[in-house]
Coordinates of C-alpha atoms in Angstrom, one line a residue:
M1 CA -11.4 -5.7 -34.3
N2 CA -14.7 -3.9 -34.9
F3 CA -15.8 -5.2 -38.3
W4 CA -19.0 -5.2 -40.4
H5 CA -18.9 -6.6 -43.9
S6 CA -19.5 -4.6 -47.1
M7 CA -21.4 -6.4 -49.8
V8 CA -23.4 -5.7 -53.0
W9 CA -26.0 -8.2 -53.8
R10 CA -29.1 -8.6 -55.9
T11 CA -31.5 -11.5 -56.1
D12 CA -34.6 -12.4 -58.1
G13 CA -36.7 -15.4 -57.2
I14 CA -35.1 -16.1 -53.8
R15 CA -36.9 -15.5 -50.5
V16 CA -35.8 -15.8 -46.9
I17 CA -38.1 -18.2 -45.1
S18 CA -37.0 -17.6 -41.5
P19 CA -35.2 -14.8 -39.6
V20 CA -31.5 -14.6 -40.3
K21 CA -29.4 -15.6 -37.3
W22 CA -26.1 -13.7 -37.0
R23 CA -23.3 -12.8 -34.7
R24 CA -20.4 -10.4 -34.8
F25 CA -17.0 -11.5 -33.7
D26 CA -13.4 -10.2 -33.8
G27 CA -12.9 -9.4 -37.5
M28 CA -15.7 -11.8 -38.5
V29 CA -19.4 -11.9 -39.1
G30 CA -21.3 -15.2 -39.1
A31 CA -24.9 -15.5 -40.5
L32 CA -27.2 -18.5 -40.8
W33 CA -29.7 -18.3 -43.7
E34 CA -32.7 -20.4 -44.6
A35 CA -34.3 -19.6 -48.0
E36 CA -36.3 -20.9 -50.9
S37 CA -35.3 -20.5 -54.5
Q38 CA -37.6 -20.7 -57.5
A39 CA -36.7 -22.4 -60.8
G40 CA -34.9 -19.7 -62.8
A41 CA -34.0 -17.6 -59.8
N42 CA -30.8 -15.7 -60.0
G43 CA -28.4 -13.7 -57.9
Y44 CA -25.4 -11.4 -58.1
Y45 CA -22.9 -11.0 -55.2
L46 CA -19.8 -8.9 -54.7
A47 CA -18.1 -8.5 -51.4
A48 CA -15.2 -6.2 -50.4
D49 CA -14.0 -8.8 -48.0
P50 CA -13.2 -12.6 -48.2
R51 CA -16.1 -14.8 -47.4
I52 CA -17.1 -18.5 -47.0
M53 CA -20.4 -20.2 -47.8
I54 CA -21.2 -23.7 -46.4
F55 CA -24.4 -25.4 -47.5
F56 CA -26.1 -27.9 -45.2
D57 CA -27.8 -29.6 -48.2
D58 CA -26.3 -30.6 -51.5
V59 CA -27.3 -27.9 -54.1
S60 CA -24.8 -28.9 -56.8
S61 CA -27.6 -30.3 -59.1
R62 CA -29.8 -27.3 -58.5
V63 CA -27.6 -24.2 -58.5
R64 CA -25.0 -23.0 -61.1
I65 CA -22.4 -20.3 -60.4
S66 CA -20.3 -18.2 -62.7
N67 CA -17.6 -15.6 -62.1
Q68 CA -17.6 -14.3 -65.7
N69 CA -20.4 -11.9 -66.2
G70 CA -23.1 -14.4 -65.4
D71 CA -22.3 -16.5 -68.5
F72 CA -24.2 -19.7 -67.9
E73 CA -23.7 -21.0 -71.5
R74 CA -20.0 -22.0 -71.1
N75 CA -18.5 -20.5 -68.0
Y76 CA -20.5 -22.1 -65.2
R77 CA -20.1 -24.9 -62.7
P78 CA -22.2 -26.6 -60.0
L79 CA -22.3 -24.8 -56.6
T80 CA -20.4 -27.0 -54.2
R81 CA -21.2 -27.5 -50.5
A82 CA -18.3 -25.4 -49.3
I83 CA -16.8 -22.4 -51.2
Y84 CA -14.3 -19.6 -50.4
I85 CA -14.6 -16.4 -52.4
P86 CA -11.7 -14.0 -52.3
A87 CA -12.3 -10.3 -51.8
G88 CA -13.5 -8.5 -54.9
V89 CA -14.5 -11.6 -56.8
P90 CA -18.0 -11.4 -58.3
M91 CA -20.3 -14.3 -58.3
W92 CA -23.5 -15.0 -60.3
T93 CA -25.9 -17.8 -59.5
T94 CA -28.9 -19.4 -61.2
S95 CA -31.3 -22.1 -60.0
T96 CA -32.5 -24.9 -62.2
S97 CA -35.4 -26.0 -60.0
L98 CA -37.5 -25.1 -57.0
H99 CA -35.7 -25.9 -53.7
R100 CA -35.2 -24.9 -50.1
F101 CA -31.7 -24.5 -48.6
S102 CA -29.9 -23.4 -45.6
H103 CA -26.3 -22.2 -45.5
L104 CA -23.7 -20.5 -43.3
N105 CA -22.2 -17.3 -44.5
L106 CA -18.8 -16.2 -43.0
H107 CA -17.6 -12.6 -43.8
L108 CA -14.0 -12.2 -42.8
H109 CA -11.7 -9.2 -42.5
K110 CA -8.5 -9.7 -44.5
D111 CA -6.3 -8.4 -41.6
R112 CA -8.0 -10.8 -39.2
L113 CA -7.3 -13.7 -41.4
L114 CA -3.6 -12.7 -41.9
R115 CA -3.3 -12.3 -38.1
F116 CA -4.6 -15.8 -37.7
L117 CA -2.7 -17.6 -40.5
S118 CA 0.7 -15.8 -40.7
P119 CA 2.2 -17.1 -37.4
S120 CA 1.9 -20.6 -38.7
V121 CA 2.5 -20.4 -42.5
G122 CA 4.1 -17.0 -43.0
Q123 CA 2.6 -13.8 -44.4
A124 CA 3.5 -14.6 -48.0
A125 CA 1.8 -18.0 -48.0
A126 CA -1.2 -16.5 -46.1
L127 CA -1.6 -13.7 -48.7
S128 CA -1.3 -16.3 -51.5
A129 CA -4.0 -18.5 -50.0
L130 CA -6.4 -15.5 -49.5
K131 CA -6.2 -14.7 -53.2
Q132 CA -7.2 -18.2 -54.4
P133 CA -10.8 -19.4 -54.5
A134 CA -11.5 -22.8 -53.1
E135 CA -14.5 -25.1 -53.6
L136 CA -15.2 -28.5 -52.0
Q137 CA -18.2 -30.8 -52.6
D138 CA -17.3 -33.6 -50.3
A139 CA -16.4 -31.9 -47.0
P140 CA -17.8 -33.9 -44.0
G141 CA -15.4 -32.3 -41.6
L142 CA -16.3 -28.8 -42.6
Q143 CA -20.0 -29.8 -42.4
V144 CA -19.5 -30.8 -38.8
L145 CA -17.7 -27.6 -37.9
A146 CA -20.3 -25.5 -39.7
G147 CA -23.1 -27.3 -37.8
L148 CA -21.5 -26.5 -34.5
L149 CA -21.1 -22.9 -35.5
A150 CA -24.7 -22.7 -36.7
E151 CA -25.9 -24.0 -33.3
E152 CA -23.9 -21.3 -31.6
L153 CA -25.3 -18.6 -33.9
D154 CA -28.8 -19.9 -33.3
N155 CA -28.4 -20.2 -29.5
P156 CA -25.3 -18.5 -28.1
S157 CA -24.2 -20.3 -25.0
R158 CA -20.4 -20.0 -24.9
H159 CA -17.6 -17.4 -25.0
E160 CA -17.1 -16.0 -28.4
V161 CA -13.6 -17.5 -28.6
Y162 CA -15.4 -20.9 -29.1
A163 CA -17.1 -19.6 -32.2
E164 CA -13.9 -17.9 -33.5
S165 CA -12.0 -21.1 -33.1
L166 CA -14.6 -23.0 -35.2
V167 CA -14.2 -20.3 -37.9
G168 CA -10.5 -20.7 -37.8
S169 CA -10.8 -24.5 -38.3
I170 CA -13.2 -23.9 -41.2
V171 CA -10.7 -21.5 -42.8
T172 CA -7.7 -23.8 -42.6
G173 CA -9.8 -26.8 -43.7
L174 CA -11.0 -24.9 -46.9
L175 CA -8.3 -22.6 -48.0
E176 CA -5.4 -24.0 -50.1
I177 CA -2.5 -23.3 -47.8
S178 CA 1.2 -24.2 -48.2
E179 CA 4.3 -22.7 -46.8
Q180 CA 5.5 -21.6 -50.2
G181 CA 2.2 -20.5 -51.6
A182 CA -0.8 -22.5 -52.7
G183 CA -0.2 -24.8 -55.6
K184 CA 3.6 -24.0 -55.7
A185 CA 5.2 -25.8 -52.8
D186 CA 6.4 -28.8 -54.8
G187 CA 5.7 -27.6 -58.4
R188 CA 2.4 -29.5 -58.4
L189 CA -1.3 -28.7 -58.3
T190 CA -3.1 -29.6 -55.2
Q191 CA -5.9 -32.2 -55.2
A192 CA -8.4 -29.5 -54.4
Q193 CA -7.2 -27.6 -57.5
M194 CA -7.5 -30.7 -59.7
N195 CA -11.0 -31.4 -58.3
K196 CA -12.0 -27.9 -59.1
L197 CA -10.7 -28.2 -62.7
A198 CA -12.5 -31.6 -63.2
A199 CA -15.8 -30.2 -61.9
R200 CA -15.5 -27.1 -64.0
I201 CA -14.7 -29.0 -67.3
D202 CA -17.3 -31.8 -66.6
A203 CA -20.0 -29.2 -66.3
L204 CA -19.4 -28.1 -69.9
G205 CA -21.3 -30.0 -72.5
D206 CA -18.2 -30.5 -74.7
C207 CA -15.4 -30.5 -72.1
R208 CA -13.6 -27.7 -73.8
M209 CA -11.7 -24.9 -72.1
T210 CA -8.7 -22.8 -73.1
V211 CA -5.5 -23.1 -71.1
A212 CA -6.1 -19.5 -69.9
E213 CA -9.6 -20.5 -68.6
M214 CA -8.2 -23.6 -66.8
A215 CA -5.4 -21.5 -65.2
A216 CA -7.9 -18.9 -64.1
T217 CA -10.1 -21.6 -62.5
V218 CA -7.3 -22.5 -60.0
G219 CA -6.0 -18.9 -59.6
L220 CA -2.6 -19.3 -61.4
S221 CA -0.9 -17.6 -64.3
E222 CA -1.2 -19.4 -67.6
S223 CA 2.5 -20.0 -67.9
W224 CA 2.9 -21.3 -64.4
F225 CA -0.2 -23.4 -64.7
A226 CA 1.0 -25.1 -67.9
N227 CA 4.3 -26.0 -66.2
V228 CA 2.9 -27.4 -62.9
F229 CA 0.0 -29.2 -64.7
K230 CA 2.4 -31.3 -66.7
Q231 CA 4.3 -32.1 -63.6
T232 CA 1.1 -33.1 -61.8
T233 CA -0.6 -35.2 -64.5
G234 CA 2.2 -36.1 -66.9
K235 CA 0.1 -34.5 -69.6
T236 CA -0.3 -31.1 -71.1
P237 CA -3.6 -29.3 -70.2
L238 CA -4.9 -30.0 -73.7
Q239 CA -3.9 -33.6 -73.7
W240 CA -5.7 -34.1 -70.4
Q241 CA -8.7 -32.2 -71.7
L242 CA -8.8 -34.4 -74.8
A243 CA -8.7 -37.5 -72.7
R244 CA -11.8 -36.3 -70.8
R245 CA -13.6 -35.5 -74.0
I246 CA -12.9 -39.0 -75.3
D247 CA -14.1 -40.5 -72.0
L248 CA -17.3 -38.5 -72.5
A249 CA -17.5 -39.7 -76.1
K250 CA -17.3 -43.3 -74.9
K251 CA -20.3 -42.7 -72.7
L252 CA -22.2 -41.2 -75.6
L253 CA -21.3 -44.2 -77.8
L254 CA -23.2 -46.5 -75.4
D255 CA -26.3 -45.0 -76.9
N256 CA -26.7 -46.7 -80.3
D257 CA -29.3 -44.1 -81.4
L258 CA -26.5 -41.5 -81.5
R259 CA -24.6 -41.3 -84.7
V260 CA -20.8 -40.9 -84.6
A261 CA -21.0 -37.7 -86.6
G262 CA -23.5 -36.3 -84.2
I263 CA -21.3 -37.1 -81.2
A264 CA -18.4 -35.5 -83.0
A265 CA -20.4 -32.3 -83.4
Q266 CA -21.7 -32.4 -79.9
L267 CA -18.1 -32.6 -78.5
G268 CA -16.9 -29.7 -80.7
F269 CA -14.7 -31.7 -83.1
S270 CA -14.5 -30.1 -86.6
D271 CA -15.9 -33.2 -88.3
Q272 CA -16.2 -37.0 -88.0
A273 CA -12.7 -37.5 -89.4
H274 CA -11.2 -35.3 -86.7
F275 CA -13.1 -37.0 -84.0
T276 CA -12.1 -40.5 -85.3
K277 CA -8.4 -39.5 -85.4
A278 CA -8.5 -38.1 -81.8
F279 CA -10.5 -41.1 -80.5
R280 CA -7.9 -43.6 -82.0
Q281 CA -5.0 -41.5 -80.7
V282 CA -6.3 -41.8 -77.1
S283 CA -8.0 -45.2 -77.1
G284 CA -6.3 -47.1 -79.9
E285 CA -9.6 -47.8 -81.6
T286 CA -12.0 -45.9 -83.9
P287 CA -15.3 -44.9 -82.4
A288 CA -17.2 -47.3 -84.6
A289 CA -14.8 -50.2 -83.7
W290 CA -15.1 -49.3 -80.0
R291 CA -18.9 -49.4 -80.2
R292 CA -18.8 -52.8 -82.0
M293 CA -16.6 -54.2 -79.3
L294 CA -19.2 -53.1 -76.7
Q295 CA -22.0 -54.8 -78.6
V296 CA -20.1 -58.1 -78.7
R297 CA -19.5 -58.2 -75.0

């Protein structure tokens, strides 16, 4: 399949520090980038085709991404080492510090992916998987595959079927694929979806998201998400979210210089009484009593 990707992108504060190495395959384009990003650098990316980015260095503490109009106040998360972006999904990035990075970009034609996946999982499951974003921070297997593919892009030495097979393994290792559609095979969220939710909510200062925002994070409708979330965790989305807010509150209570009222405000509770009631509901103790118990130990 003769394919060249279509992509709109704008960057400010990011410069390429070595020539881009790229190769064109059957329905795929692979590119190896090395660049430097200034503190405060930003980028906007929108591709007409699905794509995968795999970073060879951990950039999660240096780069934030958003899919909602570049809103880095509430709707952002750390950029993981491996990420799949469905066709037509915009992405904004911002850098928090000066750093150099290298990453593998894979641009993939939808029909080529369907031709690869459908014989094994069925067309419906393949289509479902292609619509759902996927992000992994700990992906040693994908890192190895990406390294082998990067070597082949840098110094081609084998038939292109070798590189295409590496791309296929990366795709199946990253996409959330099930025979009945991602996240729906047994009425439960996948571990990758739960990891994505946890990373997203932990990146927020107050651990607060609407159910609609949580559902959008894992690519499900709000009604379906609420149902499978309860089956997965035994809690409603808001109960789970409250538990994570209380866990964060416990960490903040370790700092005796922080007042309980200040922690309540930081975590978005209406007042100290609301915070105390919620804290007791989850932990069985008031914030003040929990702090005193820590001091006694």
